[in-house]
């Protein structure tokens, strides 16, 4: 994954990008991120990046000029770019969007907004607007990190064992099954017997059952989108439920 991030707070992103898996991915050149401070592209002696809204009202609005100037400067190298504005008004980010982003050859530009909003004219140079959820953050920095994190871990070579992403939540359209490790008994809590049985068929079925139960309980909406296998339907009738959660 290649990306440029335009932000007023590059240090916020740097702190996370310089640790753990993302740090290693950068060292292995699986992730290429460059942080740009939007204030460096602002004009005037005070390098002002925000101003009061036309039409009145509370709060400040991000000015268009610094963002246009930053994008113009990035484009000078001629590399094809996909420009993404992070905002609560955007298309909802999801695992399938992360998968699509992980296959993108172009370099992303993530624009992190701040203040009450961003001058609408910025949309003229943006390819898409993305939101990480139905809540409002103080800025787009966390949203950019969430996208970079979830996309990078899908880039082959980032995680030690690629199998870890095959079976996890959302990639198979459901929530994950429970995981256990040693010790086998801890403070009176036992690891389910099936997991130490060595019978992989039983283990797979148990995991699928747990995933179905959890999804029905917490996110039944996900089951409307997933294609249930014959085994899934058997499991659901065994536990006395249909995919809509009806008995
Ligand atoms: N900026 C503020 N809130 C946001 C959200 N929910 N998603 C993306 N960017 C944002």
PDB file of C-alpha atoms and ligand atoms in Angstrom:
ATOM      1  CA  UNK A   1       0.000   0.000   0.000  1.00  0.00           C
ATOM      2  CA  UNK A   2       1.287   3.427  -0.942  1.00  0.00           C
ATOM      3  CA  UNK A   3      -0.166   6.598   0.526  1.00  0.00           C
ATOM      4  CA  UNK A   4       0.345  10.244   1.277  1.00  0.00           C
ATOM      5  CA  UNK A   5      -1.489  11.679   4.259  1.00  0.00           C
ATOM      6  CA  UNK A   6      -2.406  15.360   4.509  1.00  0.00           C
ATOM      7  CA  UNK A   7      -2.943  16.329   8.122  1.00  0.00           C
ATOM      8  CA  UNK A   8      -2.415  19.141  10.602  1.00  0.00           C
ATOM      9  CA  UNK A   9      -1.097  16.589  13.108  1.00  0.00           C
ATOM     10  CA  UNK A  10       1.513  14.365  11.435  1.00  0.00           C
ATOM     11  CA  UNK A  11       2.945  13.363  14.837  1.00  0.00           C
ATOM     12  CA  UNK A  12      -0.336  11.678  15.764  1.00  0.00           C
ATOM     13  CA  UNK A  13      -0.005   9.354  12.782  1.00  0.00           C
ATOM     14  CA  UNK A  14       3.765   8.933  13.115  1.00  0.00           C
ATOM     15  CA  UNK A  15       3.390   7.587  16.661  1.00  0.00           C
ATOM     16  CA  UNK A  16       1.202   4.695  15.490  1.00  0.00           C
ATOM     17  CA  UNK A  17       3.030   4.063  12.220  1.00  0.00           C
ATOM     18  CA  UNK A  18       6.318   3.713  14.085  1.00  0.00           C
ATOM     19  CA  UNK A  19       5.275   0.741  16.196  1.00  0.00           C
ATOM     20  CA  UNK A  20       4.629  -2.949  15.796  1.00  0.00           C
ATOM     21  CA  UNK A  21       3.265  -4.454  12.582  1.00  0.00           C
ATOM     22  CA  UNK A  22       2.959  -1.203  10.634  1.00  0.00           C
ATOM     23  CA  UNK A  23       6.527  -0.292  11.491  1.00  0.00           C
ATOM     24  CA  UNK A  24       7.701  -3.679  10.181  1.00  0.00           C
ATOM     25  CA  UNK A  25       5.543  -3.358   7.070  1.00  0.00           C
ATOM     26  CA  UNK A  26       7.179  -0.008   6.352  1.00  0.00           C
ATOM     27  CA  UNK A  27      10.647  -1.463   6.858  1.00  0.00           C
ATOM     28  CA  UNK A  28       9.764  -4.266   4.426  1.00  0.00           C
ATOM     29  CA  UNK A  29       8.384  -1.666   1.978  1.00  0.00           C
ATOM     30  CA  UNK A  30       4.956  -3.288   2.029  1.00  0.00           C
ATOM     31  CA  UNK A  31       3.628   0.011   3.318  1.00  0.00           C
ATOM     32  CA  UNK A  32       4.887   3.311   2.003  1.00  0.00           C
ATOM     33  CA  UNK A  33       3.451   6.306   3.888  1.00  0.00           C
ATOM     34  CA  UNK A  34       4.494   9.931   3.664  1.00  0.00           C
ATOM     35  CA  UNK A  35       3.016  12.456   6.062  1.00  0.00           C
ATOM     36  CA  UNK A  36       2.490  16.055   5.005  1.00  0.00           C
ATOM     37  CA  UNK A  37       1.572  18.923   7.270  1.00  0.00           C
ATOM     38  CA  UNK A  38      -1.221  20.901   5.594  1.00  0.00           C
ATOM     39  CA  UNK A  39      -0.058  24.023   7.413  1.00  0.00           C
ATOM     40  CA  UNK A  40       3.100  23.988   5.283  1.00  0.00           C
ATOM     41  CA  UNK A  41       0.869  24.764   2.283  1.00  0.00           C
ATOM     42  CA  UNK A  42      -1.114  27.533   3.978  1.00  0.00           C
ATOM     43  CA  UNK A  43      -0.710  31.133   2.880  1.00  0.00           C
ATOM     44  CA  UNK A  44      -0.105  34.359   4.781  1.00  0.00           C
ATOM     45  CA  UNK A  45       2.083  35.259   7.723  1.00  0.00           C
ATOM     46  CA  UNK A  46      -0.069  33.192  10.096  1.00  0.00           C
ATOM     47  CA  UNK A  47      -0.450  30.225   7.773  1.00  0.00           C
ATOM     48  CA  UNK A  48      -4.132  30.210   8.523  1.00  0.00           C
ATOM     49  CA  UNK A  49      -5.894  26.960   7.629  1.00  0.00           C
ATOM     50  CA  UNK A  50      -9.427  27.693   8.836  1.00  0.00           C
ATOM     51  CA  UNK A  51     -11.920  30.521   8.691  1.00  0.00           C
ATOM     52  CA  UNK A  52     -15.479  31.344   9.764  1.00  0.00           C
ATOM     53  CA  UNK A  53     -18.323  29.909   7.684  1.00  0.00           C
ATOM     54  CA  UNK A  54     -20.103  31.901   4.981  1.00  0.00           C
ATOM     55  CA  UNK A  55     -23.740  32.182   6.023  1.00  0.00           C
ATOM     56  CA  UNK A  56     -22.794  32.319   9.691  1.00  0.00           C
ATOM     57  CA  UNK A  57     -22.956  29.686  12.370  1.00  0.00           C
ATOM     58  CA  UNK A  58     -20.670  28.166  14.936  1.00  0.00           C
ATOM     59  CA  UNK A  59     -17.229  26.713  14.363  1.00  0.00           C
ATOM     60  CA  UNK A  60     -14.570  27.094  11.748  1.00  0.00           C
ATOM     61  CA  UNK A  61     -14.266  25.709   8.239  1.00  0.00           C
ATOM     62  CA  UNK A  62     -11.102  24.291   6.689  1.00  0.00           C
ATOM     63  CA  UNK A  63      -9.954  26.651   3.919  1.00  0.00           C
ATOM     64  CA  UNK A  64      -9.607  25.226   0.409  1.00  0.00           C
ATOM     65  CA  UNK A  65      -6.285  26.806  -0.622  1.00  0.00           C
ATOM     66  CA  UNK A  66      -3.874  24.794   1.592  1.00  0.00           C
ATOM     67  CA  UNK A  67      -5.425  21.509   0.476  1.00  0.00           C
ATOM     68  CA  UNK A  68      -5.421  22.432  -3.227  1.00  0.00           C
ATOM     69  CA  UNK A  69      -1.812  23.610  -2.941  1.00  0.00           C
ATOM     70  CA  UNK A  70      -0.755  20.421  -1.151  1.00  0.00           C
ATOM     71  CA  UNK A  71      -2.405  18.222  -3.791  1.00  0.00           C
ATOM     72  CA  UNK A  72      -0.872  20.285  -6.641  1.00  0.00           C
ATOM     73  CA  UNK A  73       2.529  19.800  -5.085  1.00  0.00           C
ATOM     74  CA  UNK A  74       2.035  16.013  -4.659  1.00  0.00           C
ATOM     75  CA  UNK A  75       0.900  15.672  -8.255  1.00  0.00           C
ATOM     76  CA  UNK A  76       4.150  17.151  -9.564  1.00  0.00           C
ATOM     77  CA  UNK A  77       5.805  13.729  -9.598  1.00  0.00           C
ATOM     78  CA  UNK A  78       3.192  12.487 -12.091  1.00  0.00           C
ATOM     79  CA  UNK A  79       2.360   9.351 -10.108  1.00  0.00           C
ATOM     80  CA  UNK A  80      -1.298   8.296 -10.453  1.00  0.00           C
ATOM     81  CA  UNK A  81      -3.182   8.956  -7.226  1.00  0.00           C
ATOM     82  CA  UNK A  82      -6.533   8.104  -5.667  1.00  0.00           C
ATOM     83  CA  UNK A  83      -7.632  10.974  -3.468  1.00  0.00           C
ATOM     84  CA  UNK A  84      -9.757  10.107  -0.447  1.00  0.00           C
ATOM     85  CA  UNK A  85     -11.344  12.652   1.861  1.00  0.00           C
ATOM     86  CA  UNK A  86     -12.078  11.364   5.357  1.00  0.00           C
ATOM     87  CA  UNK A  87     -15.342  12.674   6.690  1.00  0.00           C
ATOM     88  CA  UNK A  88     -18.480  11.465   8.477  1.00  0.00           C
ATOM     89  CA  UNK A  89     -20.393  12.208   5.247  1.00  0.00           C
ATOM     90  CA  UNK A  90     -18.447   9.576   3.321  1.00  0.00           C
ATOM     91  CA  UNK A  91     -19.239   6.078   2.109  1.00  0.00           C
ATOM     92  CA  UNK A  92     -18.954   3.662   5.063  1.00  0.00           C
ATOM     93  CA  UNK A  93     -15.619   1.886   5.305  1.00  0.00           C
ATOM     94  CA  UNK A  94     -15.856  -1.904   5.556  1.00  0.00           C
ATOM     95  CA  UNK A  95     -13.736  -5.036   5.277  1.00  0.00           C
ATOM     96  CA  UNK A  96     -14.701  -5.367   1.611  1.00  0.00           C
ATOM     97  CA  UNK A  97     -13.546  -1.787   0.990  1.00  0.00           C
ATOM     98  CA  UNK A  98     -10.280  -2.627   2.806  1.00  0.00           C
ATOM     99  CA  UNK A  99      -9.853  -5.601   0.456  1.00  0.00           C
ATOM    100  CA  UNK A 100     -10.490  -3.453  -2.602  1.00  0.00           C
ATOM    101  CA  UNK A 101      -8.038  -0.789  -1.315  1.00  0.00           C
ATOM    102  CA  UNK A 102      -5.384  -3.489  -0.730  1.00  0.00           C
ATOM    103  CA  UNK A 103      -5.491  -4.347  -4.452  1.00  0.00           C
ATOM    104  CA  UNK A 104      -5.133  -0.687  -5.541  1.00  0.00           C
ATOM    105  CA  UNK A 105      -2.022   0.045  -7.586  1.00  0.00           C
ATOM    106  CA  UNK A 106      -2.368   3.823  -7.361  1.00  0.00           C
ATOM    107  CA  UNK A 107      -0.974   5.819  -4.482  1.00  0.00           C
ATOM    108  CA  UNK A 108      -3.676   6.938  -2.043  1.00  0.00           C
ATOM    109  CA  UNK A 109      -3.899  10.445  -0.694  1.00  0.00           C
ATOM    110  CA  UNK A 110      -5.832  10.639   2.566  1.00  0.00           C
ATOM    111  CA  UNK A 111      -7.023  14.116   3.460  1.00  0.00           C
ATOM    112  CA  UNK A 112      -7.729  14.470   7.178  1.00  0.00           C
ATOM    113  CA  UNK A 113     -10.288  17.187   7.856  1.00  0.00           C
ATOM    114  CA  UNK A 114     -10.545  19.151  11.106  1.00  0.00           C
ATOM    115  CA  UNK A 115     -12.816  21.801  12.533  1.00  0.00           C
ATOM    116  CA  UNK A 116     -16.539  21.786  11.802  1.00  0.00           C
ATOM    117  CA  UNK A 117     -16.063  20.908   8.183  1.00  0.00           C
ATOM    118  CA  UNK A 118     -14.108  21.455   5.052  1.00  0.00           C
ATOM    119  CA  UNK A 119     -14.816  23.936   2.251  1.00  0.00           C
ATOM    120  CA  UNK A 120     -17.083  22.085  -0.190  1.00  0.00           C
ATOM    121  CA  UNK A 121     -14.908  23.087  -3.168  1.00  0.00           C
ATOM    122  CA  UNK A 122     -12.265  20.592  -1.996  1.00  0.00           C
ATOM    123  CA  UNK A 123     -14.631  17.873  -3.278  1.00  0.00           C
ATOM    124  CA  UNK A 124     -13.749  18.980  -6.825  1.00  0.00           C
ATOM    125  CA  UNK A 125     -10.319  17.370  -6.473  1.00  0.00           C
ATOM    126  CA  UNK A 126     -11.373  14.360  -4.406  1.00  0.00           C
ATOM    127  CA  UNK A 127     -12.146  10.943  -5.923  1.00  0.00           C
ATOM    128  CA  UNK A 128     -14.181   9.688  -2.971  1.00  0.00           C
ATOM    129  CA  UNK A 129     -15.260  10.502   0.544  1.00  0.00           C
ATOM    130  CA  UNK A 130     -14.980   7.772   3.182  1.00  0.00           C
ATOM    131  CA  UNK A 131     -16.329   7.543   6.731  1.00  0.00           C
ATOM    132  CA  UNK A 132     -15.192   4.998   9.304  1.00  0.00           C
ATOM    133  CA  UNK A 133     -18.545   4.995  11.097  1.00  0.00           C
ATOM    134  CA  UNK A 134     -21.621   6.864  12.192  1.00  0.00           C
ATOM    135  CA  UNK A 135     -19.972   9.055  14.789  1.00  0.00           C
ATOM    136  CA  UNK A 136     -18.062  12.313  14.602  1.00  0.00           C
ATOM    137  CA  UNK A 137     -14.359  12.497  15.430  1.00  0.00           C
ATOM    138  CA  UNK A 138     -12.399  15.674  16.052  1.00  0.00           C
ATOM    139  CA  UNK A 139     -10.517  15.018  12.836  1.00  0.00           C
ATOM    140  CA  UNK A 140      -9.755  12.472  10.136  1.00  0.00           C
ATOM    141  CA  UNK A 141      -6.418  11.294  11.596  1.00  0.00           C
ATOM    142  CA  UNK A 142      -7.813   8.260  13.410  1.00  0.00           C
ATOM    143  CA  UNK A 143      -9.891   7.404  10.353  1.00  0.00           C
ATOM    144  CA  UNK A 144      -6.767   7.487   8.154  1.00  0.00           C
ATOM    145  CA  UNK A 145      -4.919   5.247  10.616  1.00  0.00           C
ATOM    146  CA  UNK A 146      -7.787   2.781  10.750  1.00  0.00           C
ATOM    147  CA  UNK A 147      -7.865   2.525   6.969  1.00  0.00           C
ATOM    148  CA  UNK A 148      -4.072   2.243   6.653  1.00  0.00           C
ATOM    149  CA  UNK A 149      -3.974  -0.394   9.409  1.00  0.00           C
ATOM    150  CA  UNK A 150      -6.776  -2.556   8.048  1.00  0.00           C
ATOM    151  CA  UNK A 151      -5.516  -2.356   4.455  1.00  0.00           C
ATOM    152  CA  UNK A 152      -1.846  -2.996   5.296  1.00  0.00           C
ATOM    153  CA  UNK A 153      -2.581  -6.185   7.213  1.00  0.00           C
ATOM    154  CA  UNK A 154      -4.172  -7.550   4.019  1.00  0.00           C
ATOM    155  CA  UNK A 155      -1.006  -6.924   2.004  1.00  0.00           C
ATOM    156  CA  UNK A 156       0.724 -10.310   1.607  1.00  0.00           C
ATOM    157  CA  UNK A 157       3.845 -10.546   3.789  1.00  0.00           C
ATOM    158  CA  UNK A 158       2.609  -8.132   6.467  1.00  0.00           C
ATOM    159  CA  UNK A 159       1.308 -10.713   8.928  1.00  0.00           C
ATOM    160  CA  UNK A 160       3.551 -13.616   9.841  1.00  0.00           C
ATOM    161  CA  UNK A 161       0.992 -16.229   8.848  1.00  0.00           C
ATOM    162  CA  UNK A 162      -1.413 -15.367   6.024  1.00  0.00           C
ATOM    163  CA  UNK A 163      -3.845 -17.985   7.315  1.00  0.00           C
ATOM    164  CA  UNK A 164      -4.696 -15.613  10.164  1.00  0.00           C
ATOM    165  CA  UNK A 165      -6.742 -13.450   7.798  1.00  0.00           C
ATOM    166  CA  UNK A 166      -8.531 -16.295   6.038  1.00  0.00           C
ATOM    167  CA  UNK A 167     -10.729 -17.306   8.940  1.00  0.00           C
ATOM    168  CA  UNK A 168     -11.246 -14.077  10.764  1.00  0.00           C
ATOM    169  CA  UNK A 169     -14.319 -11.955  11.359  1.00  0.00           C
ATOM    170  CA  UNK A 170     -15.813 -10.243   8.333  1.00  0.00           C
ATOM    171  CA  UNK A 171     -13.559 -11.883   5.746  1.00  0.00           C
ATOM    172  CA  UNK A 172     -16.017 -14.784   5.880  1.00  0.00           C
ATOM    173  CA  UNK A 173     -18.962 -12.455   6.454  1.00  0.00           C
ATOM    174  CA  UNK A 174     -19.531 -13.424  10.095  1.00  0.00           C
ATOM    175  CA  UNK A 175     -18.111 -12.673  13.499  1.00  0.00           C
ATOM    176  CA  UNK A 176     -15.169 -14.722  14.697  1.00  0.00           C
ATOM    177  CA  UNK A 177     -15.340 -17.862  16.845  1.00  0.00           C
ATOM    178  CA  UNK A 178     -13.776 -17.878  20.361  1.00  0.00           C
ATOM    179  CA  UNK A 179     -10.032 -18.482  20.720  1.00  0.00           C
ATOM    180  CA  UNK A 180      -8.156 -20.174  23.581  1.00  0.00           C
ATOM    181  CA  UNK A 181      -4.524 -20.800  24.425  1.00  0.00           C
ATOM    182  CA  UNK A 182      -2.608 -22.355  27.362  1.00  0.00           C
ATOM    183  CA  UNK A 183      -3.243 -22.922  30.260  1.00  0.00           C
ATOM    184  CA  UNK A 184      -5.966 -25.492  29.707  1.00  0.00           C
ATOM    185  CA  UNK A 185      -7.557 -24.657  33.043  1.00  0.00           C
ATOM    186  CA  UNK A 186      -7.372 -21.127  34.407  1.00  0.00           C
ATOM    187  CA  UNK A 187      -9.057 -19.933  37.620  1.00  0.00           C
ATOM    188  CA  UNK A 188     -11.653 -22.653  37.251  1.00  0.00           C
ATOM    189  CA  UNK A 189     -12.348 -21.804  33.600  1.00  0.00           C
ATOM    190  CA  UNK A 190     -11.753 -24.692  31.189  1.00  0.00           C
ATOM    191  CA  UNK A 191     -10.882 -24.710  27.509  1.00  0.00           C
ATOM    192  CA  UNK A 192     -13.758 -26.416  25.601  1.00  0.00           C
ATOM    193  CA  UNK A 193     -12.935 -30.158  25.339  1.00  0.00           C
ATOM    194  CA  UNK A 194     -13.456 -30.294  21.580  1.00  0.00           C
ATOM    195  CA  UNK A 195     -10.463 -27.980  21.037  1.00  0.00           C
ATOM    196  CA  UNK A 196      -8.112 -30.463  22.713  1.00  0.00           C
ATOM    197  CA  UNK A 197      -9.728 -33.515  21.074  1.00  0.00           C
ATOM    198  CA  UNK A 198      -7.436 -33.460  18.059  1.00  0.00           C
ATOM    199  CA  UNK A 199     -10.488 -34.078  15.827  1.00  0.00           C
ATOM    200  CA  UNK A 200     -10.264 -31.337  13.215  1.00  0.00           C
ATOM    201  CA  UNK A 201     -13.662 -32.024  11.697  1.00  0.00           C
ATOM    202  CA  UNK A 202     -15.310 -31.585  15.098  1.00  0.00           C
ATOM    203  CA  UNK A 203     -13.194 -28.494  15.802  1.00  0.00           C
ATOM    204  CA  UNK A 204     -14.213 -26.867  12.489  1.00  0.00           C
ATOM    205  CA  UNK A 205     -17.867 -27.575  13.152  1.00  0.00           C
ATOM    206  CA  UNK A 206     -17.657 -26.274  16.724  1.00  0.00           C
ATOM    207  CA  UNK A 207     -15.993 -23.053  15.516  1.00  0.00           C
ATOM    208  CA  UNK A 208     -18.567 -22.544  12.796  1.00  0.00           C
ATOM    209  CA  UNK A 209     -21.371 -23.128  15.323  1.00  0.00           C
ATOM    210  CA  UNK A 210     -19.895 -20.590  17.725  1.00  0.00           C
ATOM    211  CA  UNK A 211     -19.439 -18.044  14.930  1.00  0.00           C
ATOM    212  CA  UNK A 212     -23.037 -18.521  13.776  1.00  0.00           C
ATOM    213  CA  UNK A 213     -24.370 -18.206  17.341  1.00  0.00           C
ATOM    214  CA  UNK A 214     -22.356 -15.063  18.043  1.00  0.00           C
ATOM    215  CA  UNK A 215     -23.339 -13.466  14.737  1.00  0.00           C
ATOM    216  CA  UNK A 216     -27.020 -14.233  15.301  1.00  0.00           C
ATOM    217  CA  UNK A 217     -26.805 -12.762  18.778  1.00  0.00           C
ATOM    218  CA  UNK A 218     -24.827  -9.600  18.047  1.00  0.00           C
ATOM    219  CA  UNK A 219     -24.993  -8.898  14.293  1.00  0.00           C
ATOM    220  CA  UNK A 220     -27.908 -10.785  12.712  1.00  0.00           C
ATOM    221  CA  UNK A 221     -27.806  -8.274   9.824  1.00  0.00           C
ATOM    222  CA  UNK A 222     -24.528  -9.857   8.634  1.00  0.00           C
ATOM    223  CA  UNK A 223     -26.241 -13.179   8.001  1.00  0.00           C
ATOM    224  CA  UNK A 224     -28.526 -11.608   5.399  1.00  0.00           C
ATOM    225  CA  UNK A 225     -25.473 -10.921   3.251  1.00  0.00           C
ATOM    226  CA  UNK A 226     -23.586 -14.184   3.706  1.00  0.00           C
ATOM    227  CA  UNK A 227     -24.213 -17.295   1.666  1.00  0.00           C
ATOM    228  CA  UNK A 228     -24.826 -20.046   4.200  1.00  0.00           C
ATOM    229  CA  UNK A 229     -23.389 -23.482   3.449  1.00  0.00           C
ATOM    230  CA  UNK A 230     -25.302 -26.750   3.811  1.00  0.00           C
ATOM    231  CA  UNK A 231     -23.421 -27.315   7.086  1.00  0.00           C
ATOM    232  CA  UNK A 232     -24.407 -23.844   8.330  1.00  0.00           C
ATOM    233  CA  UNK A 233     -28.067 -24.604   7.683  1.00  0.00           C
ATOM    234  CA  UNK A 234     -27.709 -27.937   9.498  1.00  0.00           C
ATOM    235  CA  UNK A 235     -26.046 -26.204  12.451  1.00  0.00           C
ATOM    236  CA  UNK A 236     -28.765 -23.549  12.582  1.00  0.00           C
ATOM    237  CA  UNK A 237     -31.530 -26.131  12.620  1.00  0.00           C
ATOM    238  CA  UNK A 238     -29.601 -28.082  15.299  1.00  0.00           C
ATOM    239  CA  UNK A 239     -29.443 -25.031  17.526  1.00  0.00           C
ATOM    240  CA  UNK A 240     -33.094 -24.458  16.759  1.00  0.00           C
ATOM    241  CA  UNK A 241     -32.753 -21.227  14.815  1.00  0.00           C
ATOM    242  CA  UNK A 242     -33.083 -19.982  11.273  1.00  0.00           C
ATOM    243  CA  UNK A 243     -30.711 -17.402   9.769  1.00  0.00           C
ATOM    244  CA  UNK A 244     -33.174 -14.658  10.705  1.00  0.00           C
ATOM    245  CA  UNK A 245     -32.886 -15.736  14.331  1.00  0.00           C
ATOM    246  CA  UNK A 246     -36.406 -17.136  14.357  1.00  0.00           C
ATOM    247  CA  UNK A 247     -37.053 -20.308  16.332  1.00  0.00           C
TER     248      UNK A 247
HETATM  249  N1  LIG B   1     -13.744  12.792  10.545  1.00  0.00           N
HETATM  250  C1  LIG B   1     -14.575  13.013  11.572  1.00  0.00           C
HETATM  251  N2  LIG B   1     -15.390  11.981  11.790  1.00  0.00           N
HETATM  252  C2  LIG B   1     -15.074  11.042  10.854  1.00  0.00           C
HETATM  253  C3  LIG B   1     -15.572   9.752  10.557  1.00  0.00           C
HETATM  254  N3  LIG B   1     -16.563   9.193  11.234  1.00  0.00           N
HETATM  255  N4  LIG B   1     -15.001   9.082   9.529  1.00  0.00           N
HETATM  256  C4  LIG B   1     -14.007   9.649   8.815  1.00  0.00           C
HETATM  257  N5  LIG B   1     -13.498  10.851   9.055  1.00  0.00           N
HETATM  258  C5  LIG B   1     -14.030  11.560  10.059  1.00  0.00           C
END
